[in-house]
mmCIF file of C-alpha atoms in Angstrom:
data_model
loop_
_atom_site.group_PDB
_atom_site.id
_atom_site.type_symbol
_atom_site.label_atom_id
_atom_site.label_comp_id
_atom_site.label_asym_id
_atom_site.label_seq_id
_atom_site.Cartn_x
_atom_site.Cartn_y
_atom_site.Cartn_z
ATOM 1 C CA MET A 1432 34.387 -16.839 53.066
ATOM 2 C CA LYS A 1433 36.560 -19.527 51.034
ATOM 3 C CA LEU A 1434 33.505 -20.675 49.450
ATOM 4 C CA GLN A 1435 32.337 -17.135 48.224
ATOM 5 C CA ARG A 1436 36.294 -16.548 47.084
ATOM 6 C CA LYS A 1437 35.927 -19.759 44.970
ATOM 7 C CA ASN A 1438 32.851 -18.675 43.256
ATOM 8 C CA ARG A 1439 34.270 -14.807 42.579
ATOM 9 C CA LEU A 1440 37.158 -16.736 41.034
ATOM 10 C CA ARG A 1441 35.160 -18.985 39.121
ATOM 11 C CA ALA A 1442 33.135 -16.251 37.844
ATOM 12 C CA THR A 1443 36.303 -14.099 36.789
ATOM 13 C CA ALA A 1444 37.592 -17.048 34.783
ATOM 14 C CA LEU A 1445 34.248 -17.790 33.229
ATOM 15 C CA GLY A 1446 34.096 -13.992 32.106
ATOM 16 C CA ALA A 1447 37.668 -14.043 30.695
ATOM 17 C CA LEU A 1448 37.099 -17.366 28.633
ATOM 18 C CA ALA A 1449 33.696 -15.398 27.248
ATOM 19 C CA VAL A 1450 35.812 -12.329 26.338
ATOM 20 C CA SER A 1451 38.537 -14.741 24.861
ATOM 21 C CA GLY A 1452 35.711 -16.467 22.480
ATOM 22 C CA ALA A 1453 34.398 -13.071 21.475
ATOM 23 C CA LEU A 1454 37.847 -12.286 20.805
ATOM 24 C CA VAL A 1455 38.261 -15.240 18.517
ATOM 25 C CA LEU A 1456 34.877 -14.706 16.842
ATOM 26 C CA THR A 1457 36.053 -10.825 16.039
ATOM 27 C CA ALA A 1458 39.260 -12.196 14.426
ATOM 28 C CA CYS A 1459 37.559 -14.663 12.436
ATOM 29 C CA GLY A 1460 35.179 -12.103 11.130
ATOM 30 C CA SER A 1461 38.021 -9.841 10.252
ATOM 31 C CA ASP A 1462 38.619 -11.683 7.108
ATOM 32 C CA ASP A 1463 35.521 -9.980 5.672
ATOM 33 C CA ASN A 1464 37.394 -7.290 3.252
ATOM 34 C CA THR A 1465 33.887 -5.298 2.697
ATOM 35 C CA GLY A 1466 33.827 -3.872 6.434
ATOM 36 C CA THR A 1467 34.000 -0.208 7.075
ATOM 37 C CA ALA A 1468 36.820 1.691 8.229
ATOM 38 C CA ALA A 1469 34.632 2.383 11.730
ATOM 39 C CA ASP A 1470 34.435 -1.472 12.370
ATOM 40 C CA GLY A 1471 38.331 -2.325 11.422
ATOM 41 C CA GLY A 1472 37.638 -4.025 8.277
ATOM 42 C CA LYS A 1473 39.180 -3.365 5.246
ATOM 43 C CA THR A 1474 38.114 -1.111 2.448
ATOM 44 C CA SER A 1475 36.646 -2.844 -0.702
ATOM 45 C CA ALA A 1476 38.256 -2.598 -4.104
ATOM 46 C CA ALA A 1477 35.859 -0.031 -5.142
ATOM 47 C CA ALA A 1478 36.713 2.040 -2.275
ATOM 48 C CA SER A 1479 40.301 1.986 -2.489
ATOM 49 C CA ASP A 1480 40.224 4.423 -5.283
ATOM 50 C CA ILE A 1481 37.741 6.985 -3.707
ATOM 51 C CA LYS A 1482 39.252 10.763 -3.806
ATOM 52 C CA CYS A 1483 37.888 12.258 -0.286
ATOM 53 C CA ASP A 1484 39.332 15.767 -1.328
ATOM 54 C CA GLY A 1485 37.200 18.256 0.460
ATOM 55 C CA ALA A 1486 34.907 16.043 2.434
ATOM 56 C CA LYS A 1487 34.019 16.518 5.789
ATOM 57 C CA GLY A 1488 31.286 16.056 8.455
ATOM 58 C CA GLN A 1489 27.779 14.821 7.397
ATOM 59 C CA LEU A 1490 25.889 14.923 4.538
ATOM 60 C CA LEU A 1491 22.414 14.695 4.300
ATOM 61 C CA ALA A 1492 20.541 13.249 1.244
ATOM 62 C CA SER A 1493 16.766 11.596 0.620
ATOM 63 C CA GLY A 1494 14.766 10.704 -2.422
ATOM 64 C CA SER A 1495 14.238 7.541 -4.771
ATOM 65 C CA SER A 1496 13.679 4.216 -2.915
ATOM 66 C CA ALA A 1497 14.568 2.711 -6.508
ATOM 67 C CA GLN A 1498 18.609 3.475 -5.899
ATOM 68 C CA LYS A 1499 18.168 2.519 -2.145
ATOM 69 C CA ASN A 1500 20.263 -0.835 -2.700
ATOM 70 C CA ALA A 1501 22.682 1.234 -4.805
ATOM 71 C CA MET A 1502 23.145 3.745 -2.465
ATOM 72 C CA ASP A 1503 23.651 1.555 0.428
ATOM 73 C CA LEU A 1504 26.591 -0.231 -1.524
ATOM 74 C CA TRP A 1505 27.879 3.334 -2.390
ATOM 75 C CA VAL A 1506 27.696 4.814 1.294
ATOM 76 C CA LYS A 1507 29.429 1.591 2.619
ATOM 77 C CA ASN A 1508 32.316 1.850 0.148
ATOM 78 C CA TYR A 1509 32.715 5.938 0.381
ATOM 79 C CA MET A 1510 32.804 5.791 4.293
ATOM 80 C CA ALA A 1511 35.015 2.897 4.449
ATOM 81 C CA ALA A 1512 37.469 4.906 2.778
ATOM 82 C CA CYS A 1513 36.643 8.520 3.711
ATOM 83 C CA SER A 1514 36.968 8.513 7.578
ATOM 84 C CA GLY A 1515 35.370 11.124 9.467
ATOM 85 C CA VAL A 1516 32.378 11.626 6.736
ATOM 86 C CA GLU A 1517 29.112 10.452 7.347
ATOM 87 C CA ILE A 1518 26.726 10.062 4.095
ATOM 88 C CA ASN A 1519 22.890 9.756 5.456
ATOM 89 C CA TYR A 1520 20.440 8.949 2.648
ATOM 90 C CA LYS A 1521 17.172 8.680 3.725
ATOM 91 C CA SER A 1522 15.317 6.380 1.265
ATOM 92 C CA SER A 1523 11.575 7.871 0.827
ATOM 93 C CA SER A 1524 10.325 8.659 -2.922
ATOM 94 C CA SER A 1525 11.400 10.877 -5.729
ATOM 95 C CA GLY A 1526 8.866 13.154 -4.799
ATOM 96 C CA GLU A 1527 10.048 14.063 -1.004
ATOM 97 C CA GLY A 1528 13.378 14.006 -2.171
ATOM 98 C CA ILE A 1529 12.693 16.950 -4.358
ATOM 99 C CA ILE A 1530 10.451 18.812 -2.057
ATOM 100 C CA ALA A 1531 13.741 18.283 0.462
ATOM 101 C CA PHE A 1532 15.844 19.424 -1.675
ATOM 102 C CA ASN A 1533 13.746 22.551 -2.740
ATOM 103 C CA GLN A 1534 13.564 23.032 0.883
ATOM 104 C CA GLY A 1535 17.294 23.354 1.236
ATOM 105 C CA THR A 1536 17.451 20.329 3.810
ATOM 106 C CA VAL A 1537 19.415 18.269 1.793
ATOM 107 C CA GLY A 1538 22.871 18.457 -0.273
ATOM 108 C CA PHE A 1539 21.091 16.500 -2.940
ATOM 109 C CA ALA A 1540 18.220 14.317 -3.768
ATOM 110 C CA GLY A 1541 17.387 11.224 -5.897
ATOM 111 C CA SER A 1542 14.739 11.232 -8.144
ATOM 112 C CA ASP A 1543 13.455 8.439 -10.855
ATOM 113 C CA SER A 1544 12.179 11.581 -12.958
ATOM 114 C CA ALA A 1545 13.656 14.492 -14.212
ATOM 115 C CA LEU A 1546 12.791 17.909 -12.652
ATOM 116 C CA LYS A 1547 9.587 19.754 -13.914
ATOM 117 C CA PRO A 1548 9.930 23.152 -15.166
ATOM 118 C CA GLU A 1549 8.225 24.499 -11.649
ATOM 119 C CA GLU A 1550 10.738 22.480 -9.635
ATOM 120 C CA VAL A 1551 13.540 23.913 -11.184
ATOM 121 C CA ALA A 1552 12.109 27.247 -10.686
ATOM 122 C CA ASP A 1553 11.660 26.456 -6.950
ATOM 123 C CA SER A 1554 15.345 25.107 -6.816
ATOM 124 C CA LYS A 1555 16.787 28.879 -8.027
ATOM 125 C CA LYS A 1556 15.538 29.881 -4.276
ATOM 126 C CA ILE A 1557 18.252 27.399 -2.772
ATOM 127 C CA CYS A 1558 20.763 27.434 -5.497
ATOM 128 C CA LYS A 1559 21.264 31.194 -5.007
ATOM 129 C CA THR A 1560 23.548 31.606 -8.363
ATOM 130 C CA GLY A 1561 22.119 28.786 -10.136
ATOM 131 C CA GLN A 1562 19.616 26.071 -10.339
ATOM 132 C CA GLY A 1563 18.842 22.253 -9.542
ATOM 133 C CA ILE A 1564 20.138 19.780 -12.673
ATOM 134 C CA ASN A 1565 19.787 16.266 -12.984
ATOM 135 C CA LEU A 1566 22.496 13.886 -12.924
ATOM 136 C CA PRO A 1567 21.475 10.372 -14.592
ATOM 137 C CA MET A 1568 23.422 8.279 -11.928
ATOM 138 C CA VAL A 1569 21.531 4.805 -11.695
ATOM 139 C CA GLY A 1570 20.073 2.847 -14.418
ATOM 140 C CA GLY A 1571 17.931 -0.482 -14.320
ATOM 141 C CA PRO A 1572 14.705 -2.382 -15.517
ATOM 142 C CA ILE A 1573 11.586 -1.969 -13.277
ATOM 143 C CA ALA A 1574 10.531 -5.473 -12.965
ATOM 144 C CA ILE A 1575 6.926 -6.696 -12.899
ATOM 145 C CA GLY A 1576 6.774 -9.042 -10.167
ATOM 146 C CA PHE A 1577 4.105 -11.462 -9.374
ATOM 147 C CA HIS A 1578 3.310 -14.420 -6.968
ATOM 148 C CA LEU A 1579 0.932 -17.154 -8.425
ATOM 149 C CA GLU A 1580 0.966 -20.536 -7.034
ATOM 150 C CA GLY A 1581 1.714 -23.294 -9.501
ATOM 151 C CA VAL A 1582 3.085 -20.587 -12.221
ATOM 152 C CA ASP A 1583 6.805 -20.256 -12.077
ATOM 153 C CA SER A 1584 6.906 -18.034 -15.674
ATOM 154 C CA LEU A 1585 4.648 -15.588 -17.253
ATOM 155 C CA THR A 1586 4.923 -13.411 -20.137
ATOM 156 C CA LEU A 1587 2.666 -10.244 -20.389
ATOM 157 C CA ASP A 1588 2.693 -7.170 -22.880
ATOM 158 C CA ALA A 1589 2.414 -3.688 -22.368
ATOM 159 C CA SER A 1590 -1.495 -4.014 -23.283
ATOM 160 C CA THR A 1591 -2.077 -6.855 -20.608
ATOM 161 C CA LEU A 1592 -0.245 -4.672 -18.083
ATOM 162 C CA ALA A 1593 -2.007 -1.595 -18.566
ATOM 163 C CA LYS A 1594 -5.419 -3.622 -18.459
ATOM 164 C CA ILE A 1595 -4.579 -5.430 -15.000
ATOM 165 C CA PHE A 1596 -2.937 -2.102 -13.504
ATOM 166 C CA ASP A 1597 -6.168 -0.471 -14.565
ATOM 167 C CA ASN A 1598 -8.412 -3.065 -13.319
ATOM 168 C CA LYS A 1599 -9.708 -4.145 -16.570
ATOM 169 C CA ILE A 1600 -8.224 -7.784 -16.270
ATOM 170 C CA LYS A 1601 -9.261 -8.961 -13.118
ATOM 171 C CA LYS A 1602 -8.469 -13.038 -13.208
ATOM 172 C CA TRP A 1603 -5.362 -14.684 -14.039
ATOM 173 C CA ASN A 1604 -7.087 -17.033 -16.794
ATOM 174 C CA ASP A 1605 -8.251 -14.015 -18.611
ATOM 175 C CA PRO A 1606 -8.104 -14.716 -22.327
ATOM 176 C CA ALA A 1607 -5.481 -11.997 -22.960
ATOM 177 C CA ILE A 1608 -3.338 -13.598 -20.537
ATOM 178 C CA ALA A 1609 -3.594 -16.903 -21.619
ATOM 179 C CA ALA A 1610 -3.172 -16.020 -25.478
ATOM 180 C CA LEU A 1611 0.443 -14.718 -24.331
ATOM 181 C CA ASN A 1612 1.068 -18.325 -22.257
ATOM 182 C CA ASP A 1613 0.235 -21.020 -24.475
ATOM 183 C CA GLY A 1614 0.139 -24.108 -22.110
ATOM 184 C CA ALA A 1615 0.220 -22.442 -18.843
ATOM 185 C CA LYS A 1616 -2.092 -23.679 -16.072
ATOM 186 C CA LEU A 1617 -3.483 -20.403 -15.326
ATOM 187 C CA PRO A 1618 -5.658 -20.294 -12.042
ATOM 188 C CA ASP A 1619 -9.248 -18.981 -11.947
ATOM 189 C CA LYS A 1620 -8.028 -16.658 -9.309
ATOM 190 C CA ALA A 1621 -8.585 -12.794 -8.665
ATOM 191 C CA ILE A 1622 -5.459 -10.365 -9.451
ATOM 192 C CA GLN A 1623 -4.471 -8.602 -6.763
ATOM 193 C CA ALA A 1624 -2.584 -5.300 -8.108
ATOM 194 C CA PHE A 1625 -0.337 -3.707 -6.082
ATOM 195 C CA HIS A 1626 1.022 -0.315 -6.587
ATOM 196 C CA ARG A 1627 2.742 2.773 -4.712
ATOM 197 C CA SER A 1628 1.098 4.796 -2.032
ATOM 198 C CA GLU A 1629 3.080 7.842 -2.243
ATOM 199 C CA ASP A 1630 4.446 10.223 -5.230
ATOM 200 C CA SER A 1631 6.984 8.026 -7.153
ATOM 201 C CA GLY A 1632 9.226 8.243 -10.109
ATOM 202 C CA THR A 1633 9.089 4.401 -10.331
ATOM 203 C CA THR A 1634 5.139 5.074 -10.869
ATOM 204 C CA GLN A 1635 5.702 7.682 -13.163
ATOM 205 C CA ASN A 1636 8.343 5.733 -15.505
ATOM 206 C CA LEU A 1637 5.623 2.908 -15.535
ATOM 207 C CA GLY A 1638 2.956 5.533 -16.622
ATOM 208 C CA LYS A 1639 5.732 6.759 -19.479
ATOM 209 C CA TYR A 1640 5.729 2.759 -20.572
ATOM 210 C CA LEU A 1641 2.284 2.021 -20.590
ATOM 211 C CA GLY A 1642 1.177 5.453 -22.096
ATOM 212 C CA ALA A 1643 3.864 4.877 -25.322
ATOM 213 C CA ALA A 1644 3.679 1.229 -25.336
ATOM 214 C CA ALA A 1645 0.068 0.825 -24.973
ATOM 215 C CA ALA A 1646 -1.537 3.825 -25.688
ATOM 216 C CA LYS A 1647 -4.981 2.511 -26.571
ATOM 217 C CA ASP A 1648 -5.369 0.810 -23.120
ATOM 218 C CA TRP A 1649 -3.629 3.436 -20.913
ATOM 219 C CA LYS A 1650 -5.350 6.955 -20.779
ATOM 220 C CA TYR A 1651 -3.771 8.525 -17.640
ATOM 221 C CA GLU A 1652 -0.628 11.167 -17.643
ATOM 222 C CA ALA A 1653 2.409 9.608 -16.625
ATOM 223 C CA GLU A 1654 2.785 11.314 -13.091
ATOM 224 C CA LYS A 1655 4.220 10.516 -9.873
ATOM 225 C CA LYS A 1656 0.891 9.800 -7.874
ATOM 226 C CA TRP A 1657 -0.671 6.584 -8.980
ATOM 227 C CA PRO A 1658 -3.662 7.515 -11.089
ATOM 228 C CA ALA A 1659 -5.794 4.269 -11.954
ATOM 229 C CA PRO A 1660 -8.638 3.283 -9.931
ATOM 230 C CA GLY A 1661 -8.631 -0.377 -7.776
ATOM 231 C CA GLY A 1662 -5.598 -2.285 -6.896
ATOM 232 C CA GLN A 1663 -3.639 -1.858 -3.320
ATOM 233 C CA ALA A 1664 -1.398 0.283 -2.334
ATOM 234 C CA ALA A 1665 2.061 -0.382 -0.318
ATOM 235 C CA SER A 1666 4.641 2.179 0.616
ATOM 236 C CA GLY A 1667 8.102 2.471 -1.228
ATOM 237 C CA SER A 1668 9.411 -0.260 -3.658
ATOM 238 C CA SER A 1669 10.228 -2.126 -0.758
ATOM 239 C CA GLY A 1670 6.676 -2.279 0.477
ATOM 240 C CA VAL A 1671 5.380 -3.330 -3.108
ATOM 241 C CA ALA A 1672 7.822 -5.996 -3.033
ATOM 242 C CA ALA A 1673 7.019 -7.335 0.075
ATOM 243 C CA GLN A 1674 3.305 -7.589 -0.323
ATOM 244 C CA VAL A 1675 3.918 -9.450 -3.660
ATOM 245 C CA LYS A 1676 6.087 -11.726 -1.969
ATOM 246 C CA GLN A 1677 3.470 -12.758 0.706
ATOM 247 C CA VAL A 1678 -0.026 -12.531 -1.427
ATOM 248 C CA ASP A 1679 -0.832 -15.476 -3.689
ATOM 249 C CA GLY A 1680 -2.408 -13.953 -6.885
ATOM 250 C CA SER A 1681 -0.541 -10.824 -6.664
ATOM 251 C CA ILE A 1682 1.412 -8.488 -9.034
ATOM 252 C CA GLY A 1683 3.419 -5.247 -8.813
ATOM 253 C CA TYR A 1684 6.227 -3.254 -9.994
ATOM 254 C CA PHE A 1685 9.497 -2.364 -8.434
ATOM 255 C CA GLU A 1686 13.188 -2.101 -9.221
ATOM 256 C CA LEU A 1687 14.775 -5.566 -9.910
ATOM 257 C CA SER A 1688 17.127 -5.308 -7.097
ATOM 258 C CA TYR A 1689 13.975 -5.999 -4.790
ATOM 259 C CA ALA A 1690 12.874 -8.983 -6.890
ATOM 260 C CA SER A 1691 16.203 -10.610 -6.632
ATOM 261 C CA SER A 1692 16.958 -9.833 -3.135
ATOM 262 C CA GLN A 1693 13.404 -11.644 -2.328
ATOM 263 C CA SER A 1694 13.653 -14.066 -5.024
ATOM 264 C CA ILE A 1695 10.272 -12.855 -6.587
ATOM 265 C CA THR A 1696 9.646 -14.020 -9.679
ATOM 266 C CA THR A 1697 9.199 -11.615 -12.455
ATOM 267 C CA VAL A 1698 7.300 -11.052 -15.692
ATOM 268 C CA ASP A 1699 8.918 -11.388 -19.222
ATOM 269 C CA ILE A 1700 7.723 -8.505 -21.511
ATOM 270 C CA ASN A 1701 6.800 -9.243 -25.091
ATOM 271 C CA THR A 1702 7.491 -6.184 -26.929
ATOM 272 C CA GLY A 1703 6.705 -7.441 -30.517
ATOM 273 C CA GLY A 1704 10.241 -8.288 -31.151
ATOM 274 C CA ALA A 1705 11.817 -12.164 -32.033
ATOM 275 C CA ALA A 1706 10.975 -13.239 -28.295
ATOM 276 C CA PRO A 1707 9.987 -12.038 -24.930
ATOM 277 C CA VAL A 1708 12.643 -10.071 -22.972
ATOM 278 C CA LYS A 1709 13.600 -10.925 -19.399
ATOM 279 C CA ALA A 1710 13.873 -8.047 -16.818
ATOM 280 C CA THR A 1711 18.143 -8.232 -16.296
ATOM 281 C CA SER A 1712 20.476 -5.429 -15.746
ATOM 282 C CA GLU A 1713 22.266 -6.512 -19.104
ATOM 283 C CA ASN A 1714 18.811 -6.089 -21.193
ATOM 284 C CA ALA A 1715 17.895 -2.812 -19.067
ATOM 285 C CA SER A 1716 21.364 -1.607 -20.307
ATOM 286 C CA LYS A 1717 20.600 -2.266 -24.320
ATOM 287 C CA ALA A 1718 17.450 -0.129 -23.713
ATOM 288 C CA ILE A 1719 19.105 2.870 -21.776
ATOM 289 C CA ALA A 1720 22.002 2.908 -24.065
ATOM 290 C CA ALA A 1721 19.692 4.089 -26.978
ATOM 291 C CA ALA A 1722 18.759 7.255 -24.673
ATOM 292 C CA LYS A 1723 19.073 10.792 -25.534
ATOM 293 C CA VAL A 1724 20.312 13.782 -23.475
ATOM 294 C CA VAL A 1725 17.506 16.563 -23.915
ATOM 295 C CA GLY A 1726 18.538 18.581 -20.696
ATOM 296 C CA THR A 1727 20.037 21.955 -21.760
ATOM 297 C CA GLY A 1728 23.359 23.426 -20.580
ATOM 298 C CA LYS A 1729 24.665 21.463 -17.682
ATOM 299 C CA ASP A 1730 21.255 19.557 -17.154
ATOM 300 C CA LEU A 1731 21.578 15.955 -18.324
ATOM 301 C CA ALA A 1732 18.099 14.628 -18.437
ATOM 302 C CA LEU A 1733 17.426 11.756 -20.581
ATOM 303 C CA GLU A 1734 14.640 10.755 -23.194
ATOM 304 C CA LEU A 1735 14.083 7.028 -23.160
ATOM 305 C CA ASP A 1736 12.339 5.016 -25.649
ATOM 306 C CA TYR A 1737 9.999 2.654 -24.327
ATOM 307 C CA THR A 1738 8.682 1.388 -27.493
ATOM 308 C CA THR A 1739 11.847 -0.245 -28.475
ATOM 309 C CA LYS A 1740 11.627 -3.721 -30.187
ATOM 310 C CA ALA A 1741 15.426 -4.270 -30.140
ATOM 311 C CA GLU A 1742 16.333 -7.876 -29.802
ATOM 312 C CA GLY A 1743 17.085 -8.105 -25.912
ATOM 313 C CA ALA A 1744 16.166 -4.685 -25.062
ATOM 314 C CA TYR A 1745 14.363 -4.792 -21.987
ATOM 315 C CA PRO A 1746 11.676 -1.524 -22.347
ATOM 316 C CA LEU A 1747 10.217 -0.939 -18.996
ATOM 317 C CA VAL A 1748 13.755 0.999 -17.455
ATOM 318 C CA LEU A 1749 14.218 3.851 -15.492
ATOM 319 C CA VAL A 1750 17.082 6.168 -14.476
ATOM 320 C CA THR A 1751 17.563 7.685 -11.159
ATOM 321 C CA TYR A 1752 19.046 11.252 -11.334
ATOM 322 C CA GLU A 1753 21.219 12.778 -8.468
ATOM 323 C CA VAL A 1754 19.631 16.661 -8.553
ATOM 324 C CA ALA A 1755 22.165 19.021 -7.100
ATOM 325 C CA CYS A 1756 22.712 22.704 -7.474
ATOM 326 C CA ASP A 1757 24.917 23.634 -10.882
ATOM 327 C CA THR A 1758 26.096 26.732 -8.965
ATOM 328 C CA GLY A 1759 25.261 28.157 -5.195
ATOM 329 C CA ASN A 1760 25.864 24.901 -3.556
ATOM 330 C CA LYS A 1761 25.937 25.313 0.303
ATOM 331 C CA ALA A 1762 29.809 25.992 1.228
ATOM 332 C CA ASP A 1763 29.540 23.520 4.050
ATOM 333 C CA SER A 1764 28.691 20.745 2.064
ATOM 334 C CA LEU A 1765 29.882 21.160 -1.285
ATOM 335 C CA GLY A 1766 33.182 19.254 -0.807
ATOM 336 C CA THR A 1767 31.371 16.226 -0.045
ATOM 337 C CA VAL A 1768 28.767 16.329 -2.672
ATOM 338 C CA LYS A 1769 31.455 16.552 -5.106
ATOM 339 C CA SER A 1770 33.620 13.916 -3.875
ATOM 340 C CA PHE A 1771 30.645 11.332 -3.267
ATOM 341 C CA LEU A 1772 28.918 11.998 -6.580
ATOM 342 C CA THR A 1773 32.515 11.906 -8.121
ATOM 343 C CA TYR A 1774 32.811 8.285 -6.911
ATOM 344 C CA THR A 1775 29.321 7.177 -7.940
ATOM 345 C CA ALA A 1776 29.936 8.305 -11.486
ATOM 346 C CA SER A 1777 33.505 6.735 -11.626
ATOM 347 C CA GLU A 1778 34.009 3.485 -13.406
ATOM 348 C CA GLU A 1779 34.347 1.842 -10.259
ATOM 349 C CA GLY A 1780 31.420 3.323 -8.463
ATOM 350 C CA GLN A 1781 29.099 2.223 -11.530
ATOM 351 C CA LYS A 1782 30.925 -1.382 -11.700
ATOM 352 C CA VAL A 1783 29.033 -2.421 -8.069
ATOM 353 C CA LEU A 1784 25.939 -1.351 -9.827
ATOM 354 C CA THR A 1785 25.610 -4.855 -12.034
ATOM 355 C CA ASP A 1786 25.830 -7.242 -9.237
ATOM 356 C CA ALA A 1787 23.116 -5.538 -7.401
ATOM 357 C CA GLY A 1788 20.514 -5.545 -10.060
ATOM 358 C CA TYR A 1789 21.184 -2.014 -11.599
ATOM 359 C CA ALA A 1790 22.265 -1.315 -15.018
ATOM 360 C CA PRO A 1791 25.454 1.364 -15.234
ATOM 361 C CA ILE A 1792 24.975 4.448 -17.119
ATOM 362 C CA PRO A 1793 26.149 4.429 -20.610
ATOM 363 C CA ALA A 1794 29.703 5.272 -20.902
ATOM 364 C CA GLU A 1795 29.320 8.365 -23.147
ATOM 365 C CA ILE A 1796 26.575 10.057 -21.029
ATOM 366 C CA ASN A 1797 28.660 9.279 -17.800
ATOM 367 C CA ALA A 1798 31.742 10.861 -18.911
ATOM 368 C CA LYS A 1799 29.143 13.894 -19.294
ATOM 369 C CA VAL A 1800 28.100 13.462 -15.654
ATOM 370 C CA ARG A 1801 31.579 13.303 -14.435
ATOM 371 C CA GLU A 1802 32.439 16.539 -16.177
ATOM 372 C CA THR A 1803 29.534 18.333 -14.603
ATOM 373 C CA VAL A 1804 29.787 16.947 -11.258
ATOM 374 C CA ALA A 1805 33.375 18.501 -11.326
ATOM 375 C CA GLY A 1806 32.161 21.593 -12.208
ATOM 376 C CA LEU A 1807 29.708 21.846 -9.277
ATOM 377 C CA SER A 1808 30.354 25.086 -7.258
#
């Protein structure tokens, strides 16, 4: 009996020591100033100015995987500031996001392409007194990532990219690629080009760029569904990036944040300007700054110039829109939609984008976004 009692006392002491150690580790971790209110951490600087007026309960949203990394940051900051509010953004694709929005299952959708006329018409069934509108919220470069052993830098132009993704250029040492990369040791290796498997706004924006800048070599309409024969498909920007990361001889397209987070080397684009342009947030901003608002009324759809030759302007860019009802939003989610989108469009919300590989929306356009969000009803 005495031996059993000693063993129990020893076990209790060890358990107390383990709990004490855990508490010490937790205390050490509490210095992290990016934690959420739920885990006891401090809110970030960006979260400190968030206004939670009217926000309540759970808000469902879905769509563009291009903005996933930006949305993750925004949701983290917002939920740290607004206790009791849950934002659930499902990263899928632009096409799936629009379908969900027009079915009335989400409060807003993310799309890398502006609504088509037929999609606007469908939205009127959900936005009882209004319609779906495009609110540009995230900008950034579509990076062309590649994995080619022994080659750590690569320049391509719109024509060679079009031929690669159309399965017309099949080897890495093709003369057209060699001409753009004087002195590079390009291997006699097959090119494995990856594209998105599902409807994607990123795909559509790549198509717009190739159709504008390489019209002779890219004959396909700019649609969300991948149009060209050959190549290999992967799901989401994350899936394409993962394949490029793993496969020697591969090339694919995805937002810069995916390249940055996985240390994937990206292509410099020869625009015909003074020098090839790197895929950076700053260079994308130079191209997006020239965008024009072509939407009518409260709709803020943009027109981008994919053929720019301006110095340092990276032409292969996209803008992700948050799609919401201008009027006729559901009463139970309207307050949260307005509060959350007010934060994402704020100066603080836009500032967090650069470090994540995105480009903030130009100030003049962003001011219109904030005004429109304030008027959602």
